Tab-separated table of C-alpha atoms and ligand atoms in Angstrom:
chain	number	residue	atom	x	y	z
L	1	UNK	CA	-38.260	-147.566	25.332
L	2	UNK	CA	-35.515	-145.268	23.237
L	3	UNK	CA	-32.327	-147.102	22.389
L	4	UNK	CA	-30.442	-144.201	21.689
L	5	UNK	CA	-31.176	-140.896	23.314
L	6	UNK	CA	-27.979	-138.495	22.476
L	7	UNK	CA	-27.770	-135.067	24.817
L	8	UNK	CA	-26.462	-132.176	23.824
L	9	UNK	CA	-25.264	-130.557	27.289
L	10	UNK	CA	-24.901	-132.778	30.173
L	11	UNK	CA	-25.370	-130.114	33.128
L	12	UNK	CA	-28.072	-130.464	35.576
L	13	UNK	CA	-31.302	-129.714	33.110
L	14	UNK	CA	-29.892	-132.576	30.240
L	15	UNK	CA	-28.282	-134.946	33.451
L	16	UNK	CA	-31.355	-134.837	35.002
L	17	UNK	CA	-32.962	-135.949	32.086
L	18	UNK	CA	-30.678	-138.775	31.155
L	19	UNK	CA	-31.142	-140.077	35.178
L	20	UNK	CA	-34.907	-140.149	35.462
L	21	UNK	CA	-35.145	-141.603	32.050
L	22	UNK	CA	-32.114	-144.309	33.043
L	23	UNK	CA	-34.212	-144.515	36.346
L	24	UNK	CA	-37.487	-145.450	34.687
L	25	UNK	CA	-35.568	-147.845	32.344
L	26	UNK	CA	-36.644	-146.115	29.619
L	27	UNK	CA	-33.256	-144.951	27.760
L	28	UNK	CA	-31.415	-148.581	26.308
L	29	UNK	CA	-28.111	-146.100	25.494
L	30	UNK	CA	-27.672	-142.800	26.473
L	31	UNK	CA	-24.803	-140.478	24.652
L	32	UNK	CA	-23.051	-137.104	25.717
L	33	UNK	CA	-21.916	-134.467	23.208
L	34	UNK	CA	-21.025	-130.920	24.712
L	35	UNK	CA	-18.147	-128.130	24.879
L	36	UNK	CA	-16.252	-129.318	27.269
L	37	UNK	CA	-14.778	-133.060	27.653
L	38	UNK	CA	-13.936	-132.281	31.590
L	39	UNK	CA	-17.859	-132.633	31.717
L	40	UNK	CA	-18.487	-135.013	30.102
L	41	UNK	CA	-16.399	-136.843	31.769
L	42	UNK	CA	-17.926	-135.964	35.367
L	43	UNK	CA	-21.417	-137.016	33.676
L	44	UNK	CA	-19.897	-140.252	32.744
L	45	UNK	CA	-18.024	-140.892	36.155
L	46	UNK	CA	-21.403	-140.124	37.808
L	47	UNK	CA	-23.699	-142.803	35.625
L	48	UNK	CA	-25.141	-140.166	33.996
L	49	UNK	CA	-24.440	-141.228	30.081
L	50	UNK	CA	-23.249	-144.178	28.993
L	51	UNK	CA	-20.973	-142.899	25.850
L	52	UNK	CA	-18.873	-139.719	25.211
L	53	UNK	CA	-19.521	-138.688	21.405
L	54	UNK	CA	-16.781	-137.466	19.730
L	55	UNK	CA	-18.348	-135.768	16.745
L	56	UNK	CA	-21.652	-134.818	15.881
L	57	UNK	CA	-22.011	-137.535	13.652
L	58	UNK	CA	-21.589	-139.943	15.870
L	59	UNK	CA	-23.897	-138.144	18.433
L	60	UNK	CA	-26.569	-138.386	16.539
L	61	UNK	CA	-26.286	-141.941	14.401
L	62	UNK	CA	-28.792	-144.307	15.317
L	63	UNK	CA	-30.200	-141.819	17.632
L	64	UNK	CA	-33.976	-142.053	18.174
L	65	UNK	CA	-34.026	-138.946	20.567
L	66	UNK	CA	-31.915	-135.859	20.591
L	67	UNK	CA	-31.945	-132.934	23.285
L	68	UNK	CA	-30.420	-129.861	23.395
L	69	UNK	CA	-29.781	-128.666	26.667
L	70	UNK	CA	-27.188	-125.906	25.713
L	71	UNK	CA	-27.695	-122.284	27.202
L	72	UNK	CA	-30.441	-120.980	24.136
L	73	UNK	CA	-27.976	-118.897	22.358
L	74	UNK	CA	-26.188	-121.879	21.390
L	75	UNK	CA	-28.999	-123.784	19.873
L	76	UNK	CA	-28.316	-122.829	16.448
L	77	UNK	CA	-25.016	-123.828	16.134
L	78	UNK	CA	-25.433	-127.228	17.614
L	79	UNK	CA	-28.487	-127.788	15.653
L	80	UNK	CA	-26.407	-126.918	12.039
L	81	UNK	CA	-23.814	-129.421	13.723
L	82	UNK	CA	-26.578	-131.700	14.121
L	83	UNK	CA	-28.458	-130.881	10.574
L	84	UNK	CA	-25.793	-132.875	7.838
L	85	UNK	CA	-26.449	-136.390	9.880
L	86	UNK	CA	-29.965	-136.002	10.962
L	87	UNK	CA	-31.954	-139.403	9.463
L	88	UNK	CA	-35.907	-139.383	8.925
L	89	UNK	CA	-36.889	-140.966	12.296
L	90	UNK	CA	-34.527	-139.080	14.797
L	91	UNK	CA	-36.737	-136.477	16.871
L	92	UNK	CA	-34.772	-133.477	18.243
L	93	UNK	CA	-36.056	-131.216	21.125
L	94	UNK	CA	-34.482	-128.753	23.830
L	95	UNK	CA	-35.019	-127.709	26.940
L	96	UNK	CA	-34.118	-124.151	26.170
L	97	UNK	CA	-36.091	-121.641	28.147
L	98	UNK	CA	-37.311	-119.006	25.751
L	99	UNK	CA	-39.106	-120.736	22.627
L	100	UNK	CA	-39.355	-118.199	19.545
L	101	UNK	CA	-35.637	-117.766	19.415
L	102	UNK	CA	-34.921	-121.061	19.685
L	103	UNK	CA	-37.624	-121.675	16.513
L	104	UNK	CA	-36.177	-119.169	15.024
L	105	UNK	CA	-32.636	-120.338	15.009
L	106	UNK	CA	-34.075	-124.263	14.718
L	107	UNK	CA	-35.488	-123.002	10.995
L	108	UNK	CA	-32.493	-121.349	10.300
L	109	UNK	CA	-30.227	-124.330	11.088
L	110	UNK	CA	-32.212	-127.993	10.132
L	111	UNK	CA	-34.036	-125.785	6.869
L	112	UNK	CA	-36.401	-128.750	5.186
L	113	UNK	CA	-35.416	-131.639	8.523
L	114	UNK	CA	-37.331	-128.639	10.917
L	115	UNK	CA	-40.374	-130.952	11.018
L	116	UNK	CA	-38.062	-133.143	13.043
L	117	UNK	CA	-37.842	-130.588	15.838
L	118	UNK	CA	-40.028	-130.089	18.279
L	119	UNK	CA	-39.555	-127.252	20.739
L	120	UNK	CA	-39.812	-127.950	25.031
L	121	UNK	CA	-39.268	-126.455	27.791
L	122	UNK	CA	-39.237	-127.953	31.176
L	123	UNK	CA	-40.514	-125.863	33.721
L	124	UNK	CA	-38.140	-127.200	36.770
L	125	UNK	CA	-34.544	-126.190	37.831
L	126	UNK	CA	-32.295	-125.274	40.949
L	127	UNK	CA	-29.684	-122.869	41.574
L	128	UNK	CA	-26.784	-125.514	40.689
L	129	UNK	CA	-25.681	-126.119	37.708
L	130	UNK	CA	-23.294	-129.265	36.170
L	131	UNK	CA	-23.672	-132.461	36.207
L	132	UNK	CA	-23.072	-132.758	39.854
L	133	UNK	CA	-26.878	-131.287	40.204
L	134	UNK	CA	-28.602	-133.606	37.954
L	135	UNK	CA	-31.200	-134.878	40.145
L	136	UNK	CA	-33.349	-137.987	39.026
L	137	UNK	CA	-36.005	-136.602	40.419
L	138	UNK	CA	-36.245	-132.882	39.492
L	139	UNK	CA	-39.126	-133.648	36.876
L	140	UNK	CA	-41.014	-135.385	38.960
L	141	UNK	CA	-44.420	-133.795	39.031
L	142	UNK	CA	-43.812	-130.716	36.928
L	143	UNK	CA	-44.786	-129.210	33.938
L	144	UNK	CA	-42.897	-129.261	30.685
L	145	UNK	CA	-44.451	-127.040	28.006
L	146	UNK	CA	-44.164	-128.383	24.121
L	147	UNK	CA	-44.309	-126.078	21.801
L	148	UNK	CA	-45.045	-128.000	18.931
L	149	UNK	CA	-44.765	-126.406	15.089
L	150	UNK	CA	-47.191	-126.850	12.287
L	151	UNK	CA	-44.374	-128.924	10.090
L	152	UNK	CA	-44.331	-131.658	13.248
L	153	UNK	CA	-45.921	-134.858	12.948
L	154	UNK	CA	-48.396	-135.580	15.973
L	155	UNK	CA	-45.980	-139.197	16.290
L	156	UNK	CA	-42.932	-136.860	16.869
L	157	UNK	CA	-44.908	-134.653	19.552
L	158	UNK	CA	-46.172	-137.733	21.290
L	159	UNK	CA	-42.518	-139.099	21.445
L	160	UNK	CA	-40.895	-136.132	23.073
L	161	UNK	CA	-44.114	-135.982	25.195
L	162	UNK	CA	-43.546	-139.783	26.342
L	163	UNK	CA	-40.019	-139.503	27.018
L	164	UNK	CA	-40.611	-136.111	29.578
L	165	UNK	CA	-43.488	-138.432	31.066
L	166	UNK	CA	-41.061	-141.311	31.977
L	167	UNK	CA	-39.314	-138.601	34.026
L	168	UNK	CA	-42.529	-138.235	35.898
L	169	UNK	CA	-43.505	-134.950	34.348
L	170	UNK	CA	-46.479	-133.074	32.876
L	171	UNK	CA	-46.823	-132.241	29.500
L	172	UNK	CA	-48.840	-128.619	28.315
L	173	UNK	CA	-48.778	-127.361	25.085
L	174	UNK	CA	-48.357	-123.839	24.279
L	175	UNK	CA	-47.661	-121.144	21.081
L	176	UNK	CA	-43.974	-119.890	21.683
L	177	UNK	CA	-45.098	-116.363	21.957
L	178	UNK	CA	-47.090	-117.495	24.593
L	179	UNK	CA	-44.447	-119.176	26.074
L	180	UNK	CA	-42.458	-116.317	26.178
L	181	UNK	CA	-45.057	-114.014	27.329
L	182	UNK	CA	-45.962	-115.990	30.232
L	183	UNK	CA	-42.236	-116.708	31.513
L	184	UNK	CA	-41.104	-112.948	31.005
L	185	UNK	CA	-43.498	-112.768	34.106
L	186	UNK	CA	-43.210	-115.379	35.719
L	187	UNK	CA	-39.544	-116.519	35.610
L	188	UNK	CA	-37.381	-113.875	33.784
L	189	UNK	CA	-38.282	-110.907	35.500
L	190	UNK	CA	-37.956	-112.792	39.186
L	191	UNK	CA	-34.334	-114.023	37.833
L	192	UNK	CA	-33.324	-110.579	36.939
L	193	UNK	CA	-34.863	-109.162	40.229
L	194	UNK	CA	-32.797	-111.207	42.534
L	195	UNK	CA	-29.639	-110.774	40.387
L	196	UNK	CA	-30.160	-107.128	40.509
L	197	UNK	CA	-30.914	-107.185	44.500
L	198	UNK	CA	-27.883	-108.937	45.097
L	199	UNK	CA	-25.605	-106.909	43.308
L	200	UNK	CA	-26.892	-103.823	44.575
L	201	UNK	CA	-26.205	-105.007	48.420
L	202	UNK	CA	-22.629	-106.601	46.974
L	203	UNK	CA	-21.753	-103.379	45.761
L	204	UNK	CA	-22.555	-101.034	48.981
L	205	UNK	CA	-19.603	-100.268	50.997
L	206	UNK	CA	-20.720	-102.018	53.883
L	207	UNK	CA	-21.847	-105.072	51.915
L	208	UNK	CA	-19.972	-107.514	54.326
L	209	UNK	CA	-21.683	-106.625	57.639
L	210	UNK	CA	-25.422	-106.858	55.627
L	211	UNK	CA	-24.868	-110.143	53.921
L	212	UNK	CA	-23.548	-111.082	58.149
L	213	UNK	CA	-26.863	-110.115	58.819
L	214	UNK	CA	-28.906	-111.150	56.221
L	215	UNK	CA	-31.160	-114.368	57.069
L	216	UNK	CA	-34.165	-116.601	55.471
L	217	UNK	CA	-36.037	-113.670	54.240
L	218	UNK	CA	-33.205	-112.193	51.962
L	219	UNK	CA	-32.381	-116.381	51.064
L	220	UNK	CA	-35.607	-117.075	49.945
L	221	UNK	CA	-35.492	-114.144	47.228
L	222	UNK	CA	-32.388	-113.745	46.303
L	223	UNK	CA	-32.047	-118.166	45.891
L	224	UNK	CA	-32.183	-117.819	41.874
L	225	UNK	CA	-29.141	-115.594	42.072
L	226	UNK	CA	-27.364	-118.677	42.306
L	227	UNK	CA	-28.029	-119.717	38.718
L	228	UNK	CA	-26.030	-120.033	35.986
L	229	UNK	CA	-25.038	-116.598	34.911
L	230	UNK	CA	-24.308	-117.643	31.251
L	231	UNK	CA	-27.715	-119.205	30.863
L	232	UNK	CA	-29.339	-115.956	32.243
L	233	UNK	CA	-27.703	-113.987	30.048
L	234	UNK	CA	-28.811	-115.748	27.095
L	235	UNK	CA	-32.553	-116.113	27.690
L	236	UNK	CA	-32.393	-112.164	29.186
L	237	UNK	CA	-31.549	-111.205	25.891
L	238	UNK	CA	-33.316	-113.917	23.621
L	239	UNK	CA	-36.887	-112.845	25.271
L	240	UNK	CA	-35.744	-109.068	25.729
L	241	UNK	CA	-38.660	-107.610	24.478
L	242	UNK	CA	-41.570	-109.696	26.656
L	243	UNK	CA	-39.059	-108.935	29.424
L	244	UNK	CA	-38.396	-105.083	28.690
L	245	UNK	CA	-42.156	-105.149	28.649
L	246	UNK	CA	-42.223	-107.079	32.165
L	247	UNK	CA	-39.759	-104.473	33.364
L	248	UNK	CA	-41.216	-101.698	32.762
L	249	UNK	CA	-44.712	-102.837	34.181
L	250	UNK	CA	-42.456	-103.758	37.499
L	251	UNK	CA	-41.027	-100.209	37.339
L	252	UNK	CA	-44.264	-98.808	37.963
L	253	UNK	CA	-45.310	-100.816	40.821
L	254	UNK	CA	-42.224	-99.918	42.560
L	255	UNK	CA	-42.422	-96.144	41.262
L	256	UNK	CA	-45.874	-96.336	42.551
L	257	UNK	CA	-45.290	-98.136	46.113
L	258	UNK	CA	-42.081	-95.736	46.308
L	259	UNK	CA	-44.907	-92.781	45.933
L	260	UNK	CA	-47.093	-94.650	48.679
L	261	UNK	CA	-44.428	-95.011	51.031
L	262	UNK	CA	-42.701	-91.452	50.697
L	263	UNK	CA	-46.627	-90.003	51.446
L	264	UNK	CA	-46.749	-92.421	54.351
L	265	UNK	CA	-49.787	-94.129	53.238
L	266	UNK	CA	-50.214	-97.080	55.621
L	267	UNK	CA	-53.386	-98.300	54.476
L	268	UNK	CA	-52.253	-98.080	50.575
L	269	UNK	CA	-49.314	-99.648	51.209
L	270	UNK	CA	-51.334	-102.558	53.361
L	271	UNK	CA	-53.947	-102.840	50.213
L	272	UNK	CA	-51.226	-103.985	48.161
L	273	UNK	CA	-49.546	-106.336	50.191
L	274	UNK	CA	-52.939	-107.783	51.228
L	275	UNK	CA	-53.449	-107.861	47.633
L	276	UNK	CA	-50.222	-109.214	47.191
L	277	UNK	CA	-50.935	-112.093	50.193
L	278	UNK	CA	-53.908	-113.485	48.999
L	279	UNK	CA	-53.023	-113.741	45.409
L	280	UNK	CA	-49.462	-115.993	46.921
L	281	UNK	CA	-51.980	-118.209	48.941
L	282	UNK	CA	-54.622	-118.805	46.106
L	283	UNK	CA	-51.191	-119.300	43.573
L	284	UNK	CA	-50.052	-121.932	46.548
L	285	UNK	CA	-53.404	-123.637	47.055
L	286	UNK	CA	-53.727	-124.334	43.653
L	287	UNK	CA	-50.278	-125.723	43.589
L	288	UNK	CA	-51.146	-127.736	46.525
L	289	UNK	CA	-54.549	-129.183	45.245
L	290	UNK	CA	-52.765	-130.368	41.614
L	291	UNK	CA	-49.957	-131.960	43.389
L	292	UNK	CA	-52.526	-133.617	45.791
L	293	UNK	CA	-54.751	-134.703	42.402
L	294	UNK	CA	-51.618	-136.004	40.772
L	295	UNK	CA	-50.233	-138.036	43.310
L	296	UNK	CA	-54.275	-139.743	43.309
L	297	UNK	CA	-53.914	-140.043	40.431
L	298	UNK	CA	-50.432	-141.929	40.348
L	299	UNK	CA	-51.698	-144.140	42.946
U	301	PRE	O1	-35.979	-123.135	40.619
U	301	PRE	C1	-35.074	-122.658	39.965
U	301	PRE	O2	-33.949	-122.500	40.423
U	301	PRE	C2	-35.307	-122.270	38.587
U	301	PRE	O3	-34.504	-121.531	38.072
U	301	PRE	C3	-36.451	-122.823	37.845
U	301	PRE	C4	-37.017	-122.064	36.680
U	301	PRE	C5	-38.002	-121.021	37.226
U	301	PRE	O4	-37.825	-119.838	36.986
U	301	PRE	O5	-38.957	-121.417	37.885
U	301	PRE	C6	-35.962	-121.413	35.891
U	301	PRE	C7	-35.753	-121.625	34.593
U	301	PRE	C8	-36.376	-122.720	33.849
U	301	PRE	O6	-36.600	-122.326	32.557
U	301	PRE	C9	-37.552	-123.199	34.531
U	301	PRE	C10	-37.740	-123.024	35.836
């Protein structure tokens, strides 16, 4: 049980956080801090936190748990806001979506109180953002990687980890390059795919009468397009070089199927799609077959 859990952003990644941990009566106080009062208003109006801080200070006195769920490139300052009235016994964390910038700038910032941060990530989200899209529910049987760093006290790690597991989620550990490297793949690259689909079709001339056509197909890749622009931005540039890397790898499979197709090679183009298929419905099973284990296991 956390008395005090103060949340630094109050859109849907920190509201969600504040309602499944409300939810599982697990969070005695909850506390907004943020940019903008309009939303922190919204969060309150909604039940999402209890208290509006009005300074850092007050934030983070008493606090027991501290998130950051701020677009990444904004970690830094909010953590050197933070840094002045952090006591022994507060545990920070984020939610920020690239992890070696974020350590980076969380050394920087706390200096000697960085054993009191330990990085996360949680590996959910949806198109929305705002309060308005906090969802109680939206860590409910996923992942969250910690990051932990060799300053952090096992205790602190085990907190943080607790707190994501009241919101139903599942806690894996990995380095921060790793981190990075695995969600330049996996989640950057797709993010900057569908931006860079859309825009291309928004720009044609005839845009109008192909988005009138347009249907589940073009919906179901082009859905993260929706997302916060702001926060793209930010983790675009704070993993740009696992990502340029990502990029470029994606170049040549299109360079490559471009090749196929222009020769008319049918059965080429087939291998890779087949390829493409099975590796989708193996990724899916496996999704499946956890989801299945964890909800045994739940029961
Ligand atoms: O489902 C979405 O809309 C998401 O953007 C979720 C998603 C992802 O790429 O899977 C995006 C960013 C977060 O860091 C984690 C998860």
């Amino acid at each position: 049980m956390f008395k005090k859990i103060a949340i630094f952003g109050v859109g849907l990644i920190g509201g969600s956080f504040a309602l499944a941990l409300k939810k599982a009566g697990a969070a005695e106080q909850v506390v907004g801090a943020g940019r903008q009062l309009a939303t922190l208003q919204r969060a309150r109006e909604l039940g999402i936190i209890d208290v509006i801080a009005t300074s850092a200070a007050d934030a983070v006195a008493g606090a027991d748990l501290i998130l950051i769920a701020a677009p990444v490139a904004q970690t830094g300052a909010i953590l050197a806001s933070i840094e002045p009235h952090l006591q022994p016994g507060t545990v920070v964390t984020d939610a920020g979506s690239t992890k070696s910038d974020v350590v980076l700038a969380a050394r920087t910032a706390l200096g000697a109180k960085i054993a009191q941060f330990v990085p996360g990530h949680p590996i959910a989200g949806r198109e929305q953002n705002g309060p308005e899209a906090a969802l109680a529910e939206l860590y409910a049987g996923k992942k969250v990687v910690l990051a932990p760093l060799p300053e952090n006290a096992e205790q602190d790690v085990a907190k943080v980890a607790a707190a994501w597991q009241q919101c139903g989620a599942l806690i894996h550990r990995l380095s921060p390059q790793q981190h990075d490297a695995i969600f330049a793949a996996v989640s950057h690259l797709p993010h900057m795919l569908a931006y860079a689909l859309v825009d291309d079709i928004a720009n044609k001339p005839h845009a109008a009468s192909l988005f009138q056509y347009a249907a589940s197909g073009f919906r179901d890749f082009t859905r993260i397009a929706g997302s916060s622009p702001e926060m793209w931005r930010d983790i675009s540039l704070a993993n740009q070089e696992a990502l340029l890397g990502e990029l470029d790898a994606y170049l040549l499979q299109l360079t490559r199927l471009r090749g196929l197709l222009a020769a008319g090679d049918g059965q080429a183009l087939e291998a890779v799609y087949s390829n493409a298929q099975q590796a989708r419905h193996n990724w899916i099973s496996a999704i499946e077959a956890a989801e299945q284990q964890n909800k045994e296991g739940g029961d």
